[in-house]
mmCIF file of C-alpha atoms in Angstrom:
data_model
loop_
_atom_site.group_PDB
_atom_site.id
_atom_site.type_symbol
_atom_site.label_atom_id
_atom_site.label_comp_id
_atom_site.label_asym_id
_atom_site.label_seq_id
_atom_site.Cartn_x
_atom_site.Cartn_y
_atom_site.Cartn_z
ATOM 1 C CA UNK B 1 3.071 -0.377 12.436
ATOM 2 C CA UNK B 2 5.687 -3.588 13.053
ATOM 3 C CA UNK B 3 2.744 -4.462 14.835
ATOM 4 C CA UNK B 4 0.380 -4.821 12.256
ATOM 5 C CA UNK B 5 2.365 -6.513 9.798
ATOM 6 C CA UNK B 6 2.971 -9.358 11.966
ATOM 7 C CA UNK B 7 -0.743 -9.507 13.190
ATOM 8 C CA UNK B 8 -1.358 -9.824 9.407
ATOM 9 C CA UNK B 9 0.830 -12.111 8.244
ATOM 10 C CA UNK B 10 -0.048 -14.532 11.752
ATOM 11 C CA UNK B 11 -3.726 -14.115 10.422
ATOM 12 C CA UNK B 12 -3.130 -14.846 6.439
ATOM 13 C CA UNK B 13 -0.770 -17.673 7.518
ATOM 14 C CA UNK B 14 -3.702 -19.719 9.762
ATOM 15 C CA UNK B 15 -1.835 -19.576 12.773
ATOM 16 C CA UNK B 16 -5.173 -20.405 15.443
ATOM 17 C CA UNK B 17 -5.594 -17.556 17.640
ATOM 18 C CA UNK B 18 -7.272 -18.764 21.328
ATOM 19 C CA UNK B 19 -8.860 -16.140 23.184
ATOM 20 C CA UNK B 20 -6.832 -16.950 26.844
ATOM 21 C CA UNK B 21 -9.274 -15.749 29.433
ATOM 22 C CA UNK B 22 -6.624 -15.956 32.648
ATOM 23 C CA UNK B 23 -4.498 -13.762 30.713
ATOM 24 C CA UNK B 24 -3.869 -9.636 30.818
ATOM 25 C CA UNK B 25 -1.968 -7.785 29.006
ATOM 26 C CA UNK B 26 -0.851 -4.550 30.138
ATOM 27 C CA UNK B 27 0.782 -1.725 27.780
ATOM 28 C CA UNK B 28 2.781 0.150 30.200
ATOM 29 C CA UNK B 29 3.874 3.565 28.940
ATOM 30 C CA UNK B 30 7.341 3.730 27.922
ATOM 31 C CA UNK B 31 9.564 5.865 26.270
ATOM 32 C CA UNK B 32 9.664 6.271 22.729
ATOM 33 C CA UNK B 33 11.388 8.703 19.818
ATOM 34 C CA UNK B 34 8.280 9.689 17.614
ATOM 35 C CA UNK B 35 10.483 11.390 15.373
ATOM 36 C CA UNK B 36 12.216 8.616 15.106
ATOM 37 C CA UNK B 37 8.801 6.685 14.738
ATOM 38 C CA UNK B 38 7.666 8.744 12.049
ATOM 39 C CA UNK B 39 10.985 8.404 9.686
ATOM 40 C CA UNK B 40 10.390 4.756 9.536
ATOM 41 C CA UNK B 41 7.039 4.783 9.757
ATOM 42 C CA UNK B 42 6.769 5.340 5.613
ATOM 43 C CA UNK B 43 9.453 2.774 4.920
ATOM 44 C CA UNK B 44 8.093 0.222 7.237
ATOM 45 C CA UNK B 45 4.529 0.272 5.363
ATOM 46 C CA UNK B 46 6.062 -0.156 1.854
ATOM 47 C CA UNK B 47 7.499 -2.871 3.480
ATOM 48 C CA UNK B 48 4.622 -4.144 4.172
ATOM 49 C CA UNK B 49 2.855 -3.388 1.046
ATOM 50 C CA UNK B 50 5.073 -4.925 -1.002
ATOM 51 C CA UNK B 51 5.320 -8.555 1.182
ATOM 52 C CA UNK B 52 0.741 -7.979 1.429
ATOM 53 C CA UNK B 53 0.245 -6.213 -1.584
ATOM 54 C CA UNK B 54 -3.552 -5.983 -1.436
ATOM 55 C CA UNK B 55 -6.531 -3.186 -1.544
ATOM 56 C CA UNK B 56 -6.548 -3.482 2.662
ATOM 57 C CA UNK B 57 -2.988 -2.714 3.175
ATOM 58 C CA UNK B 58 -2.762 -0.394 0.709
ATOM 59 C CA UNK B 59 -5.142 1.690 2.191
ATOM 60 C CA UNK B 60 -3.610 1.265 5.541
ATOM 61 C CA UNK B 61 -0.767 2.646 4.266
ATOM 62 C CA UNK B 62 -2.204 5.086 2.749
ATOM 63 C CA UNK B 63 -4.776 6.316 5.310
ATOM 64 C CA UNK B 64 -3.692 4.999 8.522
ATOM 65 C CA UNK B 65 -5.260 1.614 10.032
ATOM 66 C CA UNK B 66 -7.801 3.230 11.499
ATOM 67 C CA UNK B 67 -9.044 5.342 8.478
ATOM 68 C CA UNK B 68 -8.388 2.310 6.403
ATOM 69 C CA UNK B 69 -11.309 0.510 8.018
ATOM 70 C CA UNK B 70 -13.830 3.285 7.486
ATOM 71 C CA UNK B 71 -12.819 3.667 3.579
ATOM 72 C CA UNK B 72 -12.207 -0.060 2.773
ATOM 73 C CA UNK B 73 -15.603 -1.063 1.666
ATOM 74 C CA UNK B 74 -16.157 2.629 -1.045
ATOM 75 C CA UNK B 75 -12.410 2.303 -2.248
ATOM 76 C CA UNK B 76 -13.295 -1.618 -2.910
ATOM 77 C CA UNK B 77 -16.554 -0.650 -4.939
ATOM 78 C CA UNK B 78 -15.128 1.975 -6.668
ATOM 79 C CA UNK B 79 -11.901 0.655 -7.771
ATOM 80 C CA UNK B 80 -11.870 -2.955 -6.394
ATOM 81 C CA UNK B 81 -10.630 -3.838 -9.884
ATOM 82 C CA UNK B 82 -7.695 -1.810 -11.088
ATOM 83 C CA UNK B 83 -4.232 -2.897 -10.863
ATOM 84 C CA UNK B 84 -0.640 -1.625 -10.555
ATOM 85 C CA UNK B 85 1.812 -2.292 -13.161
ATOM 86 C CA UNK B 86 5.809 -2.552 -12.842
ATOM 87 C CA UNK B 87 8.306 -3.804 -15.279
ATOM 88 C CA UNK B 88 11.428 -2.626 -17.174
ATOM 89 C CA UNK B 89 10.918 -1.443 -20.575
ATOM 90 C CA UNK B 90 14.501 -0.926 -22.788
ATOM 91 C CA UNK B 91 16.550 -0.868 -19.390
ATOM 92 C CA UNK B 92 14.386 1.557 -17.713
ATOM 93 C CA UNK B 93 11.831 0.903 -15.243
ATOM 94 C CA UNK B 94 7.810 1.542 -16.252
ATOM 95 C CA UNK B 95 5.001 1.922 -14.153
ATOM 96 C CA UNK B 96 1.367 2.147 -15.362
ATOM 97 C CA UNK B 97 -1.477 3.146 -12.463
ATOM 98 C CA UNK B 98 -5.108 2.357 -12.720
ATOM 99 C CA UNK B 99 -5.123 -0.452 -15.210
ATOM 100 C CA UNK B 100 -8.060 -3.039 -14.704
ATOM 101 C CA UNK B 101 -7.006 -6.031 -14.212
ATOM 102 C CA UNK B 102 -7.032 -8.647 -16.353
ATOM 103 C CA UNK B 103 -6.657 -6.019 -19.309
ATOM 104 C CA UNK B 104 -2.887 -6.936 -19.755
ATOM 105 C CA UNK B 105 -2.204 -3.401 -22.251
ATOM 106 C CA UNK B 106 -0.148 -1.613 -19.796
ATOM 107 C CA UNK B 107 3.404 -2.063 -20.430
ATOM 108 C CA UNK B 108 4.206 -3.255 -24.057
ATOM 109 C CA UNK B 109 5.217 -6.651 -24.780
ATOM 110 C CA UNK B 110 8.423 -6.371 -24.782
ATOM 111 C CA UNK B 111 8.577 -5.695 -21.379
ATOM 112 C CA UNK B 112 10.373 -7.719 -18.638
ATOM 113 C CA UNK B 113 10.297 -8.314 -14.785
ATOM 114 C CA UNK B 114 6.577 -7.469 -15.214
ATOM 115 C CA UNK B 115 4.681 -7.374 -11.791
ATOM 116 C CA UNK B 116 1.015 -6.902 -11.703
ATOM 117 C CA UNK B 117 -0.009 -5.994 -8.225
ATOM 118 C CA UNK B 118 -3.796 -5.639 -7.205
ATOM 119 C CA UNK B 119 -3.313 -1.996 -5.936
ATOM 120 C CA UNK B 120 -5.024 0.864 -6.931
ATOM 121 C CA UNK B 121 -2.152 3.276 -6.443
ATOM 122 C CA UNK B 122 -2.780 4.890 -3.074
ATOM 123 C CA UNK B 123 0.922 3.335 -1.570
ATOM 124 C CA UNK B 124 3.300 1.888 -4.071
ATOM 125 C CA UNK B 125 5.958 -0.266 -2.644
ATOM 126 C CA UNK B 126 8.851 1.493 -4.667
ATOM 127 C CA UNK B 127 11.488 3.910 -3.513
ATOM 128 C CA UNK B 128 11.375 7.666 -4.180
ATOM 129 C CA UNK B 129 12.137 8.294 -7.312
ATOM 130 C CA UNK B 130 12.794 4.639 -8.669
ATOM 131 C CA UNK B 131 10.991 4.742 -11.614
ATOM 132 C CA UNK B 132 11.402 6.343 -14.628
ATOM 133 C CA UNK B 133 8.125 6.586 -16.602
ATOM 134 C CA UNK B 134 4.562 6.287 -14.962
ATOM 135 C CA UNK B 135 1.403 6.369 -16.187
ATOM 136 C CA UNK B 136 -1.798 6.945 -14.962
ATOM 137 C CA UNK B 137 -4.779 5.715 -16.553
ATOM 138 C CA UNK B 138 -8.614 7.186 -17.213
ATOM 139 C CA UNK B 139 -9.859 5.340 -14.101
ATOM 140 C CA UNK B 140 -7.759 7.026 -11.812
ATOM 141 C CA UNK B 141 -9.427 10.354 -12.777
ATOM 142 C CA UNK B 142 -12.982 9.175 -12.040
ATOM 143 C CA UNK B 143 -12.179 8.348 -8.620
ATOM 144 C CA UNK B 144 -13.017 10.980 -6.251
ATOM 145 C CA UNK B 145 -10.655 14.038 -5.203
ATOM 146 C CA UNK B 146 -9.182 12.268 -1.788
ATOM 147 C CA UNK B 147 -8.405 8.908 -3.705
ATOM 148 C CA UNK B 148 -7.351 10.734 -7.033
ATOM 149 C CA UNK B 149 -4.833 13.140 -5.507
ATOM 150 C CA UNK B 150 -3.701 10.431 -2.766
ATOM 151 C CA UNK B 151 -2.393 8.571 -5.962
ATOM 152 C CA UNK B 152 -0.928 11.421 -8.047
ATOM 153 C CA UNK B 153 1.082 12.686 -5.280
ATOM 154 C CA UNK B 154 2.303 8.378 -4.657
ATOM 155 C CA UNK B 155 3.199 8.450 -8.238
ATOM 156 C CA UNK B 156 4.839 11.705 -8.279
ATOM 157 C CA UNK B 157 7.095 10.039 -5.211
ATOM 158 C CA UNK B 158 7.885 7.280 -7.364
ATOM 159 C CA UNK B 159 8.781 8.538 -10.374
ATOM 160 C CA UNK B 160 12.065 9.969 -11.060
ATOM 161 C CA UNK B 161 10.764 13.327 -12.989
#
């Protein structure tokens, strides 16, 4: 997936990108640890996710690139508008899921080292069990079943109970 992150961040950066027509490029098969592969596979996209936070990568994360592209344009109507919310409330680190954005309620106001991210909650870019109170909001349970448990069981990775 080191692969997509850099194709991504060469894209959102403006680098020009010439289609060379005397070139070929050749993957030759070589040998690999997919175990291996599949340990840092996880780590790798929250990586990601948290340098590109964004519906698109989020979903790639979630789903796989290639299942990303099918579900983009449905996850973007559906919940195109809710946010992620991270901050520390009294020490201890809060996280509220499915907030629309621009609604600015989530965490209360005395709340620092507030990040809004434009994620629905699919991938979170936090370590397992890192924070320490989560909530999800209504609009996460009117999204259908694969999207809705997708994002409980991310929250339930997150969240230290």
């Amino acid at each position: 997936m080191e692969d997509l992150e850099w194709a991504y961040r060469v894209a959102r950066g403006g680098t020009p990108i010439v289609m060379g027509r005397d070139f070929f490029g050749v993957h030759l098969p070589h040998l690999r640890d997919v175990a291996a592969n599949r340990r840092t596979e996880a780590p790798n996209y929250r990586y990601f996710l948290s340098k590109w936070p964004g519906l698109d990568v989020e979903l790639a994360c979630a789903f796989g690139d290639f299942e990303a592209n099918e579900r983009y344009r449905e996850l973007r109507r559906l919940a195109g508008g809710l946010t992620v919310v991270h901050g520390r409330v009294d020490g201890r680190v809060h996280l509220a899921v499915g907030v629309p954005a621009g609604s600015g309620a989530a965490l209360p106001a005395t709340a620092t080292d507030v990040e809004v991210l434009p994620l629905v909650g699919l991938a979170l870019p936090w370590a397992d069990g890192s924070v320490d109170r989560s909530i999800v909001l209504e609009p996460i349970g009117d999204l259908p079943e694969p999207y809705r448990e997708r994002v409980m069981a991310e929250v339930r990775r997150v969240s230290a109970r």
